[in-house]
PDB file of C-alpha atoms in Angstrom:
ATOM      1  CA  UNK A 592       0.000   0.000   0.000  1.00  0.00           C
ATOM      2  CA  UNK A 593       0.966   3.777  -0.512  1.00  0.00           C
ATOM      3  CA  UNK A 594      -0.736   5.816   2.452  1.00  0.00           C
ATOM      4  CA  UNK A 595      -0.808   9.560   2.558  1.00  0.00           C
ATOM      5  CA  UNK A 596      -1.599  12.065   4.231  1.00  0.00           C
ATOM      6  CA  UNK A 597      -3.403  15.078   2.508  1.00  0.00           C
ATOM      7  CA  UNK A 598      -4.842  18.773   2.972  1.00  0.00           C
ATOM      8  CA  UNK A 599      -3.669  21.739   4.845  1.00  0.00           C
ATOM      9  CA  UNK A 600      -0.751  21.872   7.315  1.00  0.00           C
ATOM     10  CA  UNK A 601      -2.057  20.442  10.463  1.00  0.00           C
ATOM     11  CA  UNK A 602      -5.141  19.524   9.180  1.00  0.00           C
ATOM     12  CA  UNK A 603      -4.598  16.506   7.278  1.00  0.00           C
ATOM     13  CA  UNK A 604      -6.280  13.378   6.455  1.00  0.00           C
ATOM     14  CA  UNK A 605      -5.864   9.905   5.841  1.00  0.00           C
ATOM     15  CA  UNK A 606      -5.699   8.475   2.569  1.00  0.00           C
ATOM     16  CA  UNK A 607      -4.009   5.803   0.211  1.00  0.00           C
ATOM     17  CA  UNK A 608      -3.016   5.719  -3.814  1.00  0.00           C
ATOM     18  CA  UNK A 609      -5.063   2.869  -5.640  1.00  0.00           C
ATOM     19  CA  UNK A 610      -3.225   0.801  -7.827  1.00  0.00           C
ATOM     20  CA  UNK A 611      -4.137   3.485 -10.487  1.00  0.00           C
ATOM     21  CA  UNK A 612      -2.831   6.372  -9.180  1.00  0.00           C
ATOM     22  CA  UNK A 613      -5.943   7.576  -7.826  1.00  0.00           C
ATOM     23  CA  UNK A 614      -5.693   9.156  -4.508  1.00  0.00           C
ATOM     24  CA  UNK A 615      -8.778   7.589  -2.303  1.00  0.00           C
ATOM     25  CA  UNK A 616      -9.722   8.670   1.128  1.00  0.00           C
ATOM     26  CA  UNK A 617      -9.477   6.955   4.438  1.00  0.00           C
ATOM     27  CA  UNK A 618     -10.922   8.728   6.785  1.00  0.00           C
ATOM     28  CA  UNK A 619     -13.862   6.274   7.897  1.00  0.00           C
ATOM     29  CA  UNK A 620     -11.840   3.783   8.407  1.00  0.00           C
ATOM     30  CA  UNK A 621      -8.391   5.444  10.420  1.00  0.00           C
ATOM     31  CA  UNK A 622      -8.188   9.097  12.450  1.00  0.00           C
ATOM     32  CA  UNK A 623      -4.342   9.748  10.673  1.00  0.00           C
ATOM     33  CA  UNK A 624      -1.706   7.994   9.947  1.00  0.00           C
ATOM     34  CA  UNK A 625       0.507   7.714  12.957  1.00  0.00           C
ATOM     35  CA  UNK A 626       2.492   4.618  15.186  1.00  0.00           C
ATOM     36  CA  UNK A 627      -0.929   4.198  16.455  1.00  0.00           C
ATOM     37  CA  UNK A 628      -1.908   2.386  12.976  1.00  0.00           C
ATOM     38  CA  UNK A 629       1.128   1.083  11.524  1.00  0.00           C
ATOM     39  CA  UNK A 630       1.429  -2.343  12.997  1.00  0.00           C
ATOM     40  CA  UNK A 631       1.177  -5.117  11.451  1.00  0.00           C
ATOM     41  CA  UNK A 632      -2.243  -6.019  12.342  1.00  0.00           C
ATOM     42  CA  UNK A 633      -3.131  -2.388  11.536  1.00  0.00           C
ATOM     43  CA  UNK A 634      -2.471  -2.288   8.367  1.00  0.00           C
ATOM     44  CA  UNK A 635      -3.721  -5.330   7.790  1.00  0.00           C
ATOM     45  CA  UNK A 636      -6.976  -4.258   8.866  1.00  0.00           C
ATOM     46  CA  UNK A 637      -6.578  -1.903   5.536  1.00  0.00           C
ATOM     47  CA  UNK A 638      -5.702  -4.064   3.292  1.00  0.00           C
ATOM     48  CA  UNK A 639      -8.534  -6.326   3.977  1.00  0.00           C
ATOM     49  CA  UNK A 640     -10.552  -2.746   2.471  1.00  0.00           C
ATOM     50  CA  UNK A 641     -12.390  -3.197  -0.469  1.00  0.00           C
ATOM     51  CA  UNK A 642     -10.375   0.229  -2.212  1.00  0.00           C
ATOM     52  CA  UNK A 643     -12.828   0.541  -4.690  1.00  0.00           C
ATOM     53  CA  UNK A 644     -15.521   1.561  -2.605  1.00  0.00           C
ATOM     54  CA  UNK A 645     -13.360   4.565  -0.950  1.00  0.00           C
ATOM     55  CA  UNK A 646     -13.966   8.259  -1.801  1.00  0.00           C
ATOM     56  CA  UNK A 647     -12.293   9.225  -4.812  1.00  0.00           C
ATOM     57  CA  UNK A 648     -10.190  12.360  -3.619  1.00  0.00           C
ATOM     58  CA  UNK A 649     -10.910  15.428  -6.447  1.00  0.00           C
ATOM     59  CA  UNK A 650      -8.400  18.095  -7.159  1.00  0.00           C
ATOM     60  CA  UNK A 651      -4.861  17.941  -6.624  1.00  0.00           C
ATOM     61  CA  UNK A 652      -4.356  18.492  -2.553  1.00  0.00           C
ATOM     62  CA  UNK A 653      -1.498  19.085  -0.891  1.00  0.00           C
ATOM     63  CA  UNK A 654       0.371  16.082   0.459  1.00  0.00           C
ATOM     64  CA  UNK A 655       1.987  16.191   3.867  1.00  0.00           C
ATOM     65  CA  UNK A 656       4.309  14.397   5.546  1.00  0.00           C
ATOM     66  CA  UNK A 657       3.321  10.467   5.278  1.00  0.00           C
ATOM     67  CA  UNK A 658       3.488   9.896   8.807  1.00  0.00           C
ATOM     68  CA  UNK A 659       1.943  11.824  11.552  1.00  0.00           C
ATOM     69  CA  UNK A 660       2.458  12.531  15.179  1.00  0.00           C
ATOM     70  CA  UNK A 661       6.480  11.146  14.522  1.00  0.00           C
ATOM     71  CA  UNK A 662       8.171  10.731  18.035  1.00  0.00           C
ATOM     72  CA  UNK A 663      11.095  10.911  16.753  1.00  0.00           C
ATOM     73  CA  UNK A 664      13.454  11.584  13.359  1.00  0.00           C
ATOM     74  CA  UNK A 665      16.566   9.552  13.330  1.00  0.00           C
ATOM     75  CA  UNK A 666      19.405  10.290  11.174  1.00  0.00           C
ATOM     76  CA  UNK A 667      22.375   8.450  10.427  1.00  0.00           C
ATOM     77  CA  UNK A 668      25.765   9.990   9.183  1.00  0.00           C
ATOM     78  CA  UNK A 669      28.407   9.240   6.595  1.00  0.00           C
ATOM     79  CA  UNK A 670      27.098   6.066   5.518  1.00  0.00           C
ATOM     80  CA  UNK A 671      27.332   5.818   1.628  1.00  0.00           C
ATOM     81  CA  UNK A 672      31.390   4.809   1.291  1.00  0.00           C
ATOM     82  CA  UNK A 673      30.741   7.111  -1.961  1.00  0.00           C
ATOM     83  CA  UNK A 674      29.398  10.223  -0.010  1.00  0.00           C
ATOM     84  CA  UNK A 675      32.290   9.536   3.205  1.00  0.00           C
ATOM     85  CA  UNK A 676      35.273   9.687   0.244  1.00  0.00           C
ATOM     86  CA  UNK A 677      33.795  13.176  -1.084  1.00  0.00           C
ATOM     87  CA  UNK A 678      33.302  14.644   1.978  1.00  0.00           C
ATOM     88  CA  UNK A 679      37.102  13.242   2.815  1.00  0.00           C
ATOM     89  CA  UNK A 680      35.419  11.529   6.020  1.00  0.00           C
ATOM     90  CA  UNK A 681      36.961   8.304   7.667  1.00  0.00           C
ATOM     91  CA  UNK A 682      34.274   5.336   7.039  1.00  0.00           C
ATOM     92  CA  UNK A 683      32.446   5.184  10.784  1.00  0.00           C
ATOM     93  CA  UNK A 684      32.810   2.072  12.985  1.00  0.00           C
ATOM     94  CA  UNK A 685      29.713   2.325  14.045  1.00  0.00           C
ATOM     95  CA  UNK A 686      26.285   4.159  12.648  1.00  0.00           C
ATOM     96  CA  UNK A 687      26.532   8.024  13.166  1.00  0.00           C
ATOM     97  CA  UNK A 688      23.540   9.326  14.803  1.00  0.00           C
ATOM     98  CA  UNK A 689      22.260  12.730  15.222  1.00  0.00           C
ATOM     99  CA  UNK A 690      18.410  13.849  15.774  1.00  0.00           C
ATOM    100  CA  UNK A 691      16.246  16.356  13.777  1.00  0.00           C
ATOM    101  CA  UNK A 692      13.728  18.156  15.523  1.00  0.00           C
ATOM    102  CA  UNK A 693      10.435  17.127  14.839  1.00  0.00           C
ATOM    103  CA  UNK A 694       9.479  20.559  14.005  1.00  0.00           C
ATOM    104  CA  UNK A 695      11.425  20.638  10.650  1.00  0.00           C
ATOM    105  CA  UNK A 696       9.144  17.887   8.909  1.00  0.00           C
ATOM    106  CA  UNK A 697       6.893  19.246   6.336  1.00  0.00           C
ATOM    107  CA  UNK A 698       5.626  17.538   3.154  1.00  0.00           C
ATOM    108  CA  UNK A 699       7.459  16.472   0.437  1.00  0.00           C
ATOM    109  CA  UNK A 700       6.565  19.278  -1.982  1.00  0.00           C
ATOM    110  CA  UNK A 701       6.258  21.967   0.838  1.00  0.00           C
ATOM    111  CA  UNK A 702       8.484  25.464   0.664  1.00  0.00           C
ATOM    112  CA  UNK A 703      12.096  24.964   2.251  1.00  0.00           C
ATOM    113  CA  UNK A 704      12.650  28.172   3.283  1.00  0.00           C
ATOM    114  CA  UNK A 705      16.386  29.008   4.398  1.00  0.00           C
ATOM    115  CA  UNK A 706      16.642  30.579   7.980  1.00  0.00           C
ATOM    116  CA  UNK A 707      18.108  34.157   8.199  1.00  0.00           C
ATOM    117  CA  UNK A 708      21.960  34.118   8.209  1.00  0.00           C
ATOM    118  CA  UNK A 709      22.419  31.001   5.849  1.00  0.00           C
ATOM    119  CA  UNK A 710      25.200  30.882   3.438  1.00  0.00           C
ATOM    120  CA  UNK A 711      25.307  26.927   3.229  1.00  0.00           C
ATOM    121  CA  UNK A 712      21.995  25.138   2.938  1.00  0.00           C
ATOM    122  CA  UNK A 713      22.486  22.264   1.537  1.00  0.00           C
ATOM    123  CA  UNK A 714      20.109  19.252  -0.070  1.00  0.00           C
ATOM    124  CA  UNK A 715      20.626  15.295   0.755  1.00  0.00           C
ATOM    125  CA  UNK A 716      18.366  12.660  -0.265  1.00  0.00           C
ATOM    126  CA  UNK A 717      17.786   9.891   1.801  1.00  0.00           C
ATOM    127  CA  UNK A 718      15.579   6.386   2.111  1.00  0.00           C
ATOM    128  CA  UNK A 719      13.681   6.749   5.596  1.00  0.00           C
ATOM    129  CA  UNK A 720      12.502   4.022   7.071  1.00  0.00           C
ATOM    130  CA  UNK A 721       9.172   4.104   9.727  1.00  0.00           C
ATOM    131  CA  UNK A 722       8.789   1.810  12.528  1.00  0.00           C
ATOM    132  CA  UNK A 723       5.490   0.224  12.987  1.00  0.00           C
ATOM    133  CA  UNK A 724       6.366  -2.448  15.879  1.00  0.00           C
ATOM    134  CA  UNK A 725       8.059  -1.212  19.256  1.00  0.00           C
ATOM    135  CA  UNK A 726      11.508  -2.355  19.117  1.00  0.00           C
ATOM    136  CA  UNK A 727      13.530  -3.002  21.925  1.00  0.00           C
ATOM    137  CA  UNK A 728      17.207  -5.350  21.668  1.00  0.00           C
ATOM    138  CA  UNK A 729      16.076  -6.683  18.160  1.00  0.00           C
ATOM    139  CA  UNK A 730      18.791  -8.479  16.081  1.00  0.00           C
ATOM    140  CA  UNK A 731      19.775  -7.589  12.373  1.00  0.00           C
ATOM    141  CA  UNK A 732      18.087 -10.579  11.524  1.00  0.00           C
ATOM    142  CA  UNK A 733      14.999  -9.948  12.696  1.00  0.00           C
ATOM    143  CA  UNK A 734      15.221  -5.657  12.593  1.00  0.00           C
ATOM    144  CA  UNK A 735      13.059  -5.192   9.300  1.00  0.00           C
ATOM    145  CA  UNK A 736       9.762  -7.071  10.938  1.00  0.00           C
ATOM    146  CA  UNK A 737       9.711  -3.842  13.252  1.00  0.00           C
ATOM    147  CA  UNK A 738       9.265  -1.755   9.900  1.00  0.00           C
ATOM    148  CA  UNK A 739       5.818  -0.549   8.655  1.00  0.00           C
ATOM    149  CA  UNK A 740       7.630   1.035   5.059  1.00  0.00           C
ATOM    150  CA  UNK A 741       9.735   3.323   3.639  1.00  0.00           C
ATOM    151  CA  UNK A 742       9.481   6.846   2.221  1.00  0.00           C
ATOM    152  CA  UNK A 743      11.846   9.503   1.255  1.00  0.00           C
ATOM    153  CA  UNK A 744      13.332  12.047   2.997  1.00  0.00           C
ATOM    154  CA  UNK A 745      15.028  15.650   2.312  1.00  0.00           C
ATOM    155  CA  UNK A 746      17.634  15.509   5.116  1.00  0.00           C
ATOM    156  CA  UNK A 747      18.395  19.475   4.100  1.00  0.00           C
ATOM    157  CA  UNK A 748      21.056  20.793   6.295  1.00  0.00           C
ATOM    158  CA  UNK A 749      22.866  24.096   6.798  1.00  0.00           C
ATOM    159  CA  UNK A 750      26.526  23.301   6.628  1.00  0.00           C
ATOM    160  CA  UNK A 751      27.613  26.690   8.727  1.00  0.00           C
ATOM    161  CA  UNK A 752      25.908  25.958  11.267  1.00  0.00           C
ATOM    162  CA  UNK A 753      26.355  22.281  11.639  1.00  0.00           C
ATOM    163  CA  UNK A 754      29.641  22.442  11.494  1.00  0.00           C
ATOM    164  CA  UNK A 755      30.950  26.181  12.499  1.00  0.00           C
ATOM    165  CA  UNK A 756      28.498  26.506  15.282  1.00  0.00           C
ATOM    166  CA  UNK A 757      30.011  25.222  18.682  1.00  0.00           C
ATOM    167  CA  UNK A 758      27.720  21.709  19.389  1.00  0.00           C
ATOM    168  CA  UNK A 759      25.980  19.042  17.443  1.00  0.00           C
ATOM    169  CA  UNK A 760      25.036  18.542  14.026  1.00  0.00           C
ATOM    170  CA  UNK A 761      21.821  18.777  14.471  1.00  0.00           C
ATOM    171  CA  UNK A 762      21.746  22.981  15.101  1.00  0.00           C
ATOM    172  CA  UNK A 763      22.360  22.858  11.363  1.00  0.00           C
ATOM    173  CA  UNK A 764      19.387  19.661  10.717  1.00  0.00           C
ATOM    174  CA  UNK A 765      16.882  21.048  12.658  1.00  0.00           C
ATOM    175  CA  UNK A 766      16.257  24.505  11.132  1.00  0.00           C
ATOM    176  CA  UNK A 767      11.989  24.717   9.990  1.00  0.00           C
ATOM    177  CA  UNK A 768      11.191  23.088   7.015  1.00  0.00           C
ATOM    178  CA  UNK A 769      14.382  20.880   6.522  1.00  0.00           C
ATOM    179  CA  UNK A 770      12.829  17.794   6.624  1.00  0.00           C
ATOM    180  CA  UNK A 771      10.294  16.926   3.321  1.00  0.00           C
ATOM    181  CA  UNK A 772       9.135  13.768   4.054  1.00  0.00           C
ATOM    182  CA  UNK A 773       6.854  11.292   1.954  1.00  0.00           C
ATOM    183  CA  UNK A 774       5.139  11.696  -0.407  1.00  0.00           C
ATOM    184  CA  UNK A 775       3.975   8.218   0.734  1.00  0.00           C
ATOM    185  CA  UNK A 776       4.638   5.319   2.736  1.00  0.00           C
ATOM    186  CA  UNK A 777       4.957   2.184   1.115  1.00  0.00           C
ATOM    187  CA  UNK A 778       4.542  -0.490   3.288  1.00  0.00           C
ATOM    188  CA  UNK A 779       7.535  -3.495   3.467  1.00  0.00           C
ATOM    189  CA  UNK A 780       5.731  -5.809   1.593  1.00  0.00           C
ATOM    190  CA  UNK A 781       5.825  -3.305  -1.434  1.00  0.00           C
ATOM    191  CA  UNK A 782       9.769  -2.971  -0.883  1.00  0.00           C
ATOM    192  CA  UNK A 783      11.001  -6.432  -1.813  1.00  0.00           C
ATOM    193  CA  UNK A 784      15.103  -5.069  -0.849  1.00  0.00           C
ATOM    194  CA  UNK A 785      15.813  -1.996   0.820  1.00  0.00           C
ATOM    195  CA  UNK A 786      18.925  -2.038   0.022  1.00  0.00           C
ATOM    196  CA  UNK A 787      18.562  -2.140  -3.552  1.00  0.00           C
ATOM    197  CA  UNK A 788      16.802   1.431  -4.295  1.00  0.00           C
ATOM    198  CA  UNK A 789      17.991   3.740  -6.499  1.00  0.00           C
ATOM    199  CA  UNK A 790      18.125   7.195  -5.510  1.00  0.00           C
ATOM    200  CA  UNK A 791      18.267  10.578  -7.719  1.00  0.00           C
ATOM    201  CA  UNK A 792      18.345  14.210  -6.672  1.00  0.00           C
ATOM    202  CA  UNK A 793      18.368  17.476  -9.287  1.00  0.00           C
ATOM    203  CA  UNK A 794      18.757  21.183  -8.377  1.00  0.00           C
ATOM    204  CA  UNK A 795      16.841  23.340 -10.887  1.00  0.00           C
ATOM    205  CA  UNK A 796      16.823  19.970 -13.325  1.00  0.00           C
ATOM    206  CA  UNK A 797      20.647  19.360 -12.953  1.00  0.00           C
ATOM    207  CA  UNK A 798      21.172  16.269 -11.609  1.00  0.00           C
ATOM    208  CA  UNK A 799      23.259  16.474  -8.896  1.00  0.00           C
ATOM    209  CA  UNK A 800      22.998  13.242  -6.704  1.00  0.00           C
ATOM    210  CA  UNK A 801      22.744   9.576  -7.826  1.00  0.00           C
ATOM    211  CA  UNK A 802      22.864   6.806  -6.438  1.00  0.00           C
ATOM    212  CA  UNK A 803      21.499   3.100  -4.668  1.00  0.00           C
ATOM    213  CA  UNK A 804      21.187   1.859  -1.196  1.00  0.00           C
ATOM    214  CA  UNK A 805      23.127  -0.772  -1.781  1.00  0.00           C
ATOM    215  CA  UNK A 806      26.300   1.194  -0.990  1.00  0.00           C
ATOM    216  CA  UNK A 807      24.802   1.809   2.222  1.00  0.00           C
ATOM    217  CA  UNK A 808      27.939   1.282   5.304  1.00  0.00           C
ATOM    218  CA  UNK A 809      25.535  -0.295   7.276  1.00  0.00           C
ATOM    219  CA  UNK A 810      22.246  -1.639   5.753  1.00  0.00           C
ATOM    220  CA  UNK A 811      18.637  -0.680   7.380  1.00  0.00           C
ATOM    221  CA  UNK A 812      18.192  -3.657   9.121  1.00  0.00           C
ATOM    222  CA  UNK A 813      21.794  -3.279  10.794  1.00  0.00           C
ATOM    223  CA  UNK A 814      21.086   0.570  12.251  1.00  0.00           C
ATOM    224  CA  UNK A 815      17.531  -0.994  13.239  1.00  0.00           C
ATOM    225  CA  UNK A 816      19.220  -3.429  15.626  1.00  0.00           C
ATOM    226  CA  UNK A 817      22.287  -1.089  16.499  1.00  0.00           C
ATOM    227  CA  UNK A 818      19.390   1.364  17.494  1.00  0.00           C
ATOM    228  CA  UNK A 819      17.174  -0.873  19.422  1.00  0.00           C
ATOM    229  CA  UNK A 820      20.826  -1.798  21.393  1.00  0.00           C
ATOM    230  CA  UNK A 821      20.447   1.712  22.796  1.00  0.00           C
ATOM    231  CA  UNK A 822      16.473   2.662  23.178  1.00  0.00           C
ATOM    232  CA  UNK A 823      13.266   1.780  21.829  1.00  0.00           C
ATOM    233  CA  UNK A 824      11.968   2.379  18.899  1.00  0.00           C
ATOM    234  CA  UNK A 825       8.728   3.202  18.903  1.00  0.00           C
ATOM    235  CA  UNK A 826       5.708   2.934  16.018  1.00  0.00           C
ATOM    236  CA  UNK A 827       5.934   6.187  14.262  1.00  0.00           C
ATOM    237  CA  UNK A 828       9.615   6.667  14.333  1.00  0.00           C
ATOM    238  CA  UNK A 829      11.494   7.463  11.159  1.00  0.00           C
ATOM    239  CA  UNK A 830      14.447   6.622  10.441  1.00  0.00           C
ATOM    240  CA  UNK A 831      16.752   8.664   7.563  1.00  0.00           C
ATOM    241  CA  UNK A 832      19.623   6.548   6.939  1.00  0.00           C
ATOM    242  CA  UNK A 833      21.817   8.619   5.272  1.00  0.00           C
ATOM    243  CA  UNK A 834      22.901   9.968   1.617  1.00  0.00           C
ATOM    244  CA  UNK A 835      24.729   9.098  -1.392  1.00  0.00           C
ATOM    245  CA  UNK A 836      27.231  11.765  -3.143  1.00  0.00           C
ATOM    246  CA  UNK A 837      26.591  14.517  -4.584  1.00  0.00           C
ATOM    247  CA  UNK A 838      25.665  17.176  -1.979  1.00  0.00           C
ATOM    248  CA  UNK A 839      26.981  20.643  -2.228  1.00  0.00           C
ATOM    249  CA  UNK A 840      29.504  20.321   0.245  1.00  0.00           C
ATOM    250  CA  UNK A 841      31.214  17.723  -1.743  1.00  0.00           C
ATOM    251  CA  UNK A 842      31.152  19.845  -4.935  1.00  0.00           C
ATOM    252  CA  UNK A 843      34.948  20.262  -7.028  1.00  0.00           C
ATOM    253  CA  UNK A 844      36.544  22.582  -6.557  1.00  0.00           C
ATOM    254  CA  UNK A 845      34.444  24.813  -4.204  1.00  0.00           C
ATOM    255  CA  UNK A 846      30.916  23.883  -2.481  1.00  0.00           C
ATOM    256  CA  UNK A 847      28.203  25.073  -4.325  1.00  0.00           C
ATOM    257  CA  UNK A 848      24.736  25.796  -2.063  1.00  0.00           C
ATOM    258  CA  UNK A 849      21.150  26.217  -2.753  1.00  0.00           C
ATOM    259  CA  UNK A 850      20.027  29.686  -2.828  1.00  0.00           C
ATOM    260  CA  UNK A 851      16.484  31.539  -3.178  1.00  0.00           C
ATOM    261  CA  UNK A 852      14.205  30.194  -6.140  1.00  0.00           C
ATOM    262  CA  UNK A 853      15.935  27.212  -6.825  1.00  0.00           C
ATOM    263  CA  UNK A 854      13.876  23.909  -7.166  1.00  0.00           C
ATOM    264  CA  UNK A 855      14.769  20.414  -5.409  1.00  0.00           C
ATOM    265  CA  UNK A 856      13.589  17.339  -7.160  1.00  0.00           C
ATOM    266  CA  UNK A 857      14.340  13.633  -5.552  1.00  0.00           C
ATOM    267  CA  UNK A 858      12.690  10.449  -6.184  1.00  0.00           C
ATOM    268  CA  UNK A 859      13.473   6.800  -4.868  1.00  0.00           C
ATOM    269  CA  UNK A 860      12.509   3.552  -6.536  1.00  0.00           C
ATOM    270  CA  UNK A 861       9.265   2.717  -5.979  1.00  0.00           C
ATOM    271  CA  UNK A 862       8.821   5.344  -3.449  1.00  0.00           C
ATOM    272  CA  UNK A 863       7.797   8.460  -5.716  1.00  0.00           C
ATOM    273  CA  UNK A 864       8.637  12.417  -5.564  1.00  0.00           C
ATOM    274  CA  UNK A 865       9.666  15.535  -4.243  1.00  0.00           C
ATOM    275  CA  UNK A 866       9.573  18.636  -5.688  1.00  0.00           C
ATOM    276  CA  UNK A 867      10.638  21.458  -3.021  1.00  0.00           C
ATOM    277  CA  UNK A 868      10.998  25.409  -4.073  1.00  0.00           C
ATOM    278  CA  UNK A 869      13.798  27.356  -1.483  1.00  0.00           C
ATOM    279  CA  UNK A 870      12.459  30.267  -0.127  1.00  0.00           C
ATOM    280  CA  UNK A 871      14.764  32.835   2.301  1.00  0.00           C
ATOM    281  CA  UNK A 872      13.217  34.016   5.751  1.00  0.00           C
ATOM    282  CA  UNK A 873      13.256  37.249   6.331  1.00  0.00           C
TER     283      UNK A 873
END
């Protein structure tokens, strides 16, 4: 299943994509899409749906972020070996993992609008993964029953002030708006290999990142177990495991950054598109 979640900021509903592309509405059957929903049982609940028989959504609504209500966004550092070597990073031992507020998620076609003082906002596509089972010391070989699906996520990041402010990286992930996320979830049973996705990004229809998960340091279901080592993860979580080369930083032979009225378009295998306009605040 794709599930979605559709209408005005704050205000949106349920809904799923029919096997046609048509956007059908949910909203008898589910409150949101949140943890709350996203368990195995949960979902199969909506698969037993007859899809046919839901409202046809009309128009062309604005998309939010897939999952509601997320406890908590996850990100993991460095790990494409591609995107380490451009940045001239060691490969990590172990998974890299900083937080993004939850206030930065919008939807996947939303504004990103850079904050005031930015000189270095930068774009990074990444697979996320949500958790639909609480997950507490799972093993790698069990780590991807705890997921729900998969989506795609704008891990946009201001490289100034990740990196020249005195703390943690996430003071440059956590800015408003820098984290598109959808525009659907596909649930695991749609994603036959996580880790063989491929992955584009273009900047004002240049392409600028490609690439597949399967150069991934350490696959989704070892950061799932690595994770659950440390604390729970709980249904609703999301998960953005990182990003192949590409990203301004890395550009030869200076950085080149996004700046106002450009246009951000990613897609994933199987997982759809973004298409994100940068704004400046003022």
């Amino acid at each position: 299943m794709k599930l979605v979640r559709y209408g005005a900021p704050g205000a949106e509903k349920p809904g799923l994509i029919d096997e046609g592309g048509t956007l059908r509405d949910l909203s008898a059957h589910v409150s949101d899409i949140t943890g709350a929903m996203l368990s195995d049982a949960g979902l199969d609940r909506l698969r037993a749906l007859d899809v046919a028989m839901l409202p046809e959504v009309t128009g062309d609504p604005r998309f939010g972020p897939c999952v509601g209500g997320i406890g908590k966004m996850m990100c993991i550092g460095l790990n494409y070996s591609d995107h380490a070597a451009e940045t001239g990073s060691k490969i990590p031992e172990h998974p890299i993992l900083f937080m993004k507020a939850t206030s930065a998620i919008v939807g996947p076609d939303d504004t990103v609008v850079m904050p005031r003082g930015s000189q270095a906002t930068d774009w990074e596509i990444e697979l996320g993964v949500v958790i639909g089972t609480t997950a507490k010391y799972v093993s790698e070989a069990e780590a991807l029953d705890y997921v729900a699906g998969y989506c795609i996520v704008n891990d946009v990041s201001e490289r100034d002030f990740q990196n020249k402010l005195t703390g943690q990286w996430t003071k440059g992930k956590s800015c408003d708006t820098f984290g598109p996320t959808g525009p659907w979830l596909v649930t695991r049973d749609e994603v036959a290999d996580p880790q063989a996705l491929d992955m584009a990004l273009d900047v004002n229809g240049e392409r600028r990142q490609t690439g597949n998960t399967a150069t991934m340091i350490f696959s989704v279901a070892q950061i799932i177990a690595h994770l659950s080592q440390l604390f729970t993860l709980h249904p609703g979580d999301v998960i953005a495991t990182g990003t192949p080369p590409g990203v301004g930083l890395g550009m030869k032979p200076d950085p080149v950054f996004l700046k106002e009225g450009d246009v951000m378009e990613l897609t994933i295998s199987g997982l759809g598109r973004q298409r994100q306009t940068v704004a400046a605040d003022r």
